[in-house]
PDB file of C-alpha atoms in Angstrom:
ATOM      1  CA  MET B   1     -14.333  28.392  15.632  1.00  0.00           C
ATOM      2  CA  ILE B   2     -17.057  26.055  17.128  1.00  0.00           C
ATOM      3  CA  LYS B   3     -20.721  25.944  15.340  1.00  0.00           C
ATOM      4  CA  ILE B   4     -23.877  25.427  17.001  1.00  0.00           C
ATOM      5  CA  PHE B   5     -27.160  24.485  16.380  1.00  0.00           C
ATOM      6  CA  LEU B   6     -30.145  25.490  18.743  1.00  0.00           C
ATOM      7  CA  ALA B   7     -32.974  22.660  18.087  1.00  0.00           C
ATOM      8  CA  GLY B   8     -36.254  22.869  20.115  1.00  0.00           C
ATOM      9  CA  ILE B   9     -39.628  22.372  19.995  1.00  0.00           C
ATOM     10  CA  MET B  10     -41.529  24.799  17.993  1.00  0.00           C
ATOM     11  CA  GLN B  11     -44.916  23.294  16.785  1.00  0.00           C
ATOM     12  CA  GLY B  12     -44.517  20.014  18.937  1.00  0.00           C
ATOM     13  CA  SER B  13     -48.269  18.014  19.198  1.00  0.00           C
ATOM     14  CA  HIS B  14     -50.121  20.748  18.246  1.00  0.00           C
ATOM     15  CA  PRO B  15     -52.640  19.559  15.531  1.00  0.00           C
ATOM     16  CA  GLY B  16     -53.267  23.196  14.176  1.00  0.00           C
ATOM     17  CA  PRO B  17     -51.083  25.909  13.118  1.00  0.00           C
ATOM     18  CA  ASP B  18     -49.790  26.873  16.846  1.00  0.00           C
ATOM     19  CA  MET B  19     -46.203  27.499  18.072  1.00  0.00           C
ATOM     20  CA  HIS B  20     -45.354  26.735  21.740  1.00  0.00           C
ATOM     21  CA  GLY B  21     -43.516  29.541  23.501  1.00  0.00           C
ATOM     22  CA  GLN B  22     -39.923  30.187  22.046  1.00  0.00           C
ATOM     23  CA  GLY B  23     -38.223  32.193  25.096  1.00  0.00           C
ATOM     24  CA  TYR B  24     -36.314  29.176  26.089  1.00  0.00           C
ATOM     25  CA  ARG B  25     -33.888  29.931  22.935  1.00  0.00           C
ATOM     26  CA  ALA B  26     -32.747  33.733  24.393  1.00  0.00           C
ATOM     27  CA  ARG B  27     -31.835  31.369  27.958  1.00  0.00           C
ATOM     28  CA  LEU B  28     -29.652  28.996  25.757  1.00  0.00           C
ATOM     29  CA  ARG B  29     -28.066  31.305  23.275  1.00  0.00           C
ATOM     30  CA  ASP B  30     -27.173  33.798  26.382  1.00  0.00           C
ATOM     31  CA  CYS B  31     -25.684  30.794  28.137  1.00  0.00           C
ATOM     32  CA  LEU B  32     -23.666  29.486  25.278  1.00  0.00           C
ATOM     33  CA  GLN B  33     -22.472  33.037  24.382  1.00  0.00           C
ATOM     34  CA  ASN B  34     -21.341  33.505  27.832  1.00  0.00           C
ATOM     35  CA  GLU B  35     -19.403  30.401  28.227  1.00  0.00           C
ATOM     36  CA  LEU B  36     -18.287  30.078  24.682  1.00  0.00           C
ATOM     37  CA  PRO B  37     -17.880  33.514  23.294  1.00  0.00           C
ATOM     38  CA  GLU B  38     -16.020  31.752  20.241  1.00  0.00           C
ATOM     39  CA  ALA B  39     -18.688  29.874  18.813  1.00  0.00           C
ATOM     40  CA  ASN B  40     -20.869  30.755  16.328  1.00  0.00           C
ATOM     41  CA  ILE B  41     -24.543  29.819  17.291  1.00  0.00           C
ATOM     42  CA  TYR B  42     -27.503  28.886  14.950  1.00  0.00           C
ATOM     43  CA  ASP B  43     -31.169  29.578  15.941  1.00  0.00           C
ATOM     44  CA  PRO B  44     -33.557  28.627  13.419  1.00  0.00           C
ATOM     45  CA  TRP B  45     -36.347  30.561  15.561  1.00  0.00           C
ATOM     46  CA  ALA B  46     -34.393  34.076  14.940  1.00  0.00           C
ATOM     47  CA  ASN B  47     -34.969  34.145  11.122  1.00  0.00           C
ATOM     48  CA  HIS B  48     -38.193  32.144  10.521  1.00  0.00           C
ATOM     49  CA  GLN B  49     -40.523  33.386  13.367  1.00  0.00           C
ATOM     50  CA  SER B  50     -43.500  33.470  10.992  1.00  0.00           C
ATOM     51  CA  SER B  51     -42.654  30.227   9.566  1.00  0.00           C
ATOM     52  CA  LEU B  52     -46.189  28.791  10.184  1.00  0.00           C
ATOM     53  CA  GLU B  53     -47.397  31.397   7.144  1.00  0.00           C
ATOM     54  CA  TYR B  54     -44.674  29.863   4.558  1.00  0.00           C
ATOM     55  CA  ASP B  55     -46.288  28.183   1.450  1.00  0.00           C
ATOM     56  CA  ASP B  56     -45.277  24.222   1.048  1.00  0.00           C
ATOM     57  CA  GLU B  57     -42.178  25.138  -0.958  1.00  0.00           C
ATOM     58  CA  LYS B  58     -40.576  27.732   1.366  1.00  0.00           C
ATOM     59  CA  ALA B  59     -41.279  25.528   4.441  1.00  0.00           C
ATOM     60  CA  ARG B  60     -39.927  22.316   2.809  1.00  0.00           C
ATOM     61  CA  ASP B  61     -36.876  23.781   1.948  1.00  0.00           C
ATOM     62  CA  VAL B  62     -36.542  26.045   5.290  1.00  0.00           C
ATOM     63  CA  PHE B  63     -37.191  22.298   7.232  1.00  0.00           C
ATOM     64  CA  LEU B  64     -34.779  20.290   4.831  1.00  0.00           C
ATOM     65  CA  ASN B  65     -31.865  22.710   5.315  1.00  0.00           C
ATOM     66  CA  HIS B  66     -31.956  22.940   8.903  1.00  0.00           C
ATOM     67  CA  ASN B  67     -31.978  19.183   9.364  1.00  0.00           C
ATOM     68  CA  ALA B  68     -29.023  19.060   6.672  1.00  0.00           C
ATOM     69  CA  MET B  69     -27.400  21.680   9.055  1.00  0.00           C
ATOM     70  CA  CYS B  70     -27.603  19.352  11.885  1.00  0.00           C
ATOM     71  CA  ALA B  71     -25.234  17.047  10.121  1.00  0.00           C
ATOM     72  CA  ASP B  72     -22.714  19.966   9.568  1.00  0.00           C
ATOM     73  CA  VAL B  73     -22.279  21.707  13.083  1.00  0.00           C
ATOM     74  CA  ASP B  74     -20.042  20.551  15.999  1.00  0.00           C
ATOM     75  CA  VAL B  75     -22.813  20.496  18.389  1.00  0.00           C
ATOM     76  CA  VAL B  76     -26.930  20.253  18.474  1.00  0.00           C
ATOM     77  CA  VAL B  77     -28.288  21.717  21.616  1.00  0.00           C
ATOM     78  CA  ALA B  78     -31.759  20.202  21.625  1.00  0.00           C
ATOM     79  CA  HIS B  79     -34.578  21.391  23.935  1.00  0.00           C
ATOM     80  CA  VAL B  80     -37.462  19.107  24.380  1.00  0.00           C
ATOM     81  CA  PRO B  81     -39.818  19.360  27.456  1.00  0.00           C
ATOM     82  CA  GLU B  82     -42.465  17.366  25.289  1.00  0.00           C
ATOM     83  CA  ALA B  83     -42.514  15.299  21.895  1.00  0.00           C
ATOM     84  CA  SER B  84     -41.166  17.134  19.141  1.00  0.00           C
ATOM     85  CA  MET B  85     -41.179  15.502  15.773  1.00  0.00           C
ATOM     86  CA  GLY B  86     -38.555  17.867  14.132  1.00  0.00           C
ATOM     87  CA  THR B  87     -36.283  18.047  17.181  1.00  0.00           C
ATOM     88  CA  ALA B  88     -36.346  14.318  17.013  1.00  0.00           C
ATOM     89  CA  ILE B  89     -34.956  14.432  13.082  1.00  0.00           C
ATOM     90  CA  GLU B  90     -32.232  16.973  13.979  1.00  0.00           C
ATOM     91  CA  ILE B  91     -30.909  14.919  17.138  1.00  0.00           C
ATOM     92  CA  TRP B  92     -30.997  12.241  14.544  1.00  0.00           C
ATOM     93  CA  GLU B  93     -29.067  13.806  11.785  1.00  0.00           C
ATOM     94  CA  ALA B  94     -26.307  15.088  14.337  1.00  0.00           C
ATOM     95  CA  TYR B  95     -26.388  11.661  15.878  1.00  0.00           C
ATOM     96  CA  ARG B  96     -25.666   9.844  12.705  1.00  0.00           C
ATOM     97  CA  HIS B  97     -23.072  12.593  11.510  1.00  0.00           C
ATOM     98  CA  GLN B  98     -21.208  11.676  14.838  1.00  0.00           C
ATOM     99  CA  ARG B  99     -22.087  15.171  16.275  1.00  0.00           C
ATOM    100  CA  PHE B 100     -22.355  16.277  19.899  1.00  0.00           C
ATOM    101  CA  VAL B 101     -26.113  16.319  20.975  1.00  0.00           C
ATOM    102  CA  ILE B 102     -26.708  17.996  24.374  1.00  0.00           C
ATOM    103  CA  THR B 103     -30.375  17.352  25.010  1.00  0.00           C
ATOM    104  CA  ILE B 104     -32.465  19.238  27.754  1.00  0.00           C
ATOM    105  CA  THR B 105     -35.794  17.237  28.726  1.00  0.00           C
ATOM    106  CA  PRO B 106     -37.292  15.395  31.140  1.00  0.00           C
ATOM    107  CA  LEU B 107     -38.226  12.439  28.511  1.00  0.00           C
ATOM    108  CA  VAL B 108     -34.964  10.443  29.770  1.00  0.00           C
ATOM    109  CA  HIS B 109     -36.811   7.216  29.238  1.00  0.00           C
ATOM    110  CA  ASN B 110     -37.518   8.290  25.060  1.00  0.00           C
ATOM    111  CA  TRP B 111     -35.077   5.595  23.333  1.00  0.00           C
ATOM    112  CA  ALA B 112     -34.468   8.258  20.339  1.00  0.00           C
ATOM    113  CA  ILE B 113     -33.683  10.712  23.329  1.00  0.00           C
ATOM    114  CA  ARG B 114     -31.369   8.857  25.242  1.00  0.00           C
ATOM    115  CA  TYR B 115     -29.512   6.904  22.567  1.00  0.00           C
ATOM    116  CA  CYS B 116     -28.705   9.546  20.319  1.00  0.00           C
ATOM    117  CA  SER B 117     -27.761  12.101  23.112  1.00  0.00           C
ATOM    118  CA  ASN B 118     -24.243  12.638  24.244  1.00  0.00           C
ATOM    119  CA  TRP B 119     -25.402  14.342  27.188  1.00  0.00           C
ATOM    120  CA  LEU B 120     -28.865  14.907  28.802  1.00  0.00           C
ATOM    121  CA  LEU B 121     -29.923  17.590  30.959  1.00  0.00           C
ATOM    122  CA  ALA B 122     -33.116  17.859  32.829  1.00  0.00           C
ATOM    123  CA  ASP B 123     -34.230  21.107  32.673  1.00  0.00           C
ATOM    124  CA  LEU B 124     -33.335  24.524  31.393  1.00  0.00           C
ATOM    125  CA  THR B 125     -31.785  25.492  34.955  1.00  0.00           C
ATOM    126  CA  SER B 126     -29.271  22.231  34.743  1.00  0.00           C
ATOM    127  CA  PHE B 127     -28.041  23.754  31.629  1.00  0.00           C
ATOM    128  CA  GLN B 128     -27.570  27.227  33.116  1.00  0.00           C
ATOM    129  CA  VAL B 129     -25.855  25.400  35.897  1.00  0.00           C
ATOM    130  CA  ALA B 130     -23.818  23.566  33.368  1.00  0.00           C
ATOM    131  CA  CYS B 131     -22.495  26.408  31.564  1.00  0.00           C
ATOM    132  CA  GLN B 132     -21.826  28.527  34.616  1.00  0.00           C
ATOM    133  CA  SER B 133     -19.797  26.093  36.287  1.00  0.00           C
ATOM    134  CA  GLY B 134     -17.534  24.979  33.250  1.00  0.00           C
ATOM    135  CA  GLU B 135     -19.132  21.541  32.888  1.00  0.00           C
ATOM    136  CA  LEU B 136     -20.424  22.487  29.587  1.00  0.00           C
ATOM    137  CA  ARG B 137     -16.842  23.223  28.378  1.00  0.00           C
ATOM    138  CA  ARG B 138     -15.306  20.534  30.088  1.00  0.00           C
ATOM    139  CA  ARG B 139     -17.606  17.855  28.379  1.00  0.00           C
ATOM    140  CA  LEU B 140     -17.110  19.378  25.249  1.00  0.00           C
ATOM    141  CA  GLU B 141     -13.591  19.267  25.376  1.00  0.00           C
ATOM    142  CA  SER B 142     -13.835  15.554  26.789  1.00  0.00           C
ATOM    143  CA  GLY B 143     -15.594  14.942  23.597  1.00  0.00           C
ATOM    144  CA  GLY B 144     -13.216  16.202  21.218  1.00  0.00           C
ATOM    145  CA  VAL B 145     -15.274  18.698  20.332  1.00  0.00           C
ATOM    146  CA  LEU B 146     -13.064  21.668  21.603  1.00  0.00           C
TER     147      LEU B 146
END
């Protein structure tokens, strides 16, 4: 069974305890479930929606555990509409453990994204089209994931 980690912007560059909208996660999950019904998809937001209220010990444990998970899954799908330090670390962990990284972002000139991703897509619509057309499955097959 293929294991997929849904990475993506949460706090981003907000200086305060604010969260970016997380609606993109349902779109990603729906696409992946339709195209890869055999996949085990982990969404960190699903179990940690109140994470901004965690004490330091719990927050650190969750953060480090999620980073470690990116080294163990088969695929990381990262949504990065703007800079996200946490997502960059998740991408890095997946990359350095030779996992397949799909990054959905307009930041195609950012070196961390560009050189640590196997596949770049411009936006969520492009990802949905890739799922529906079978391109996602073809890329994962040619990348040795499936």
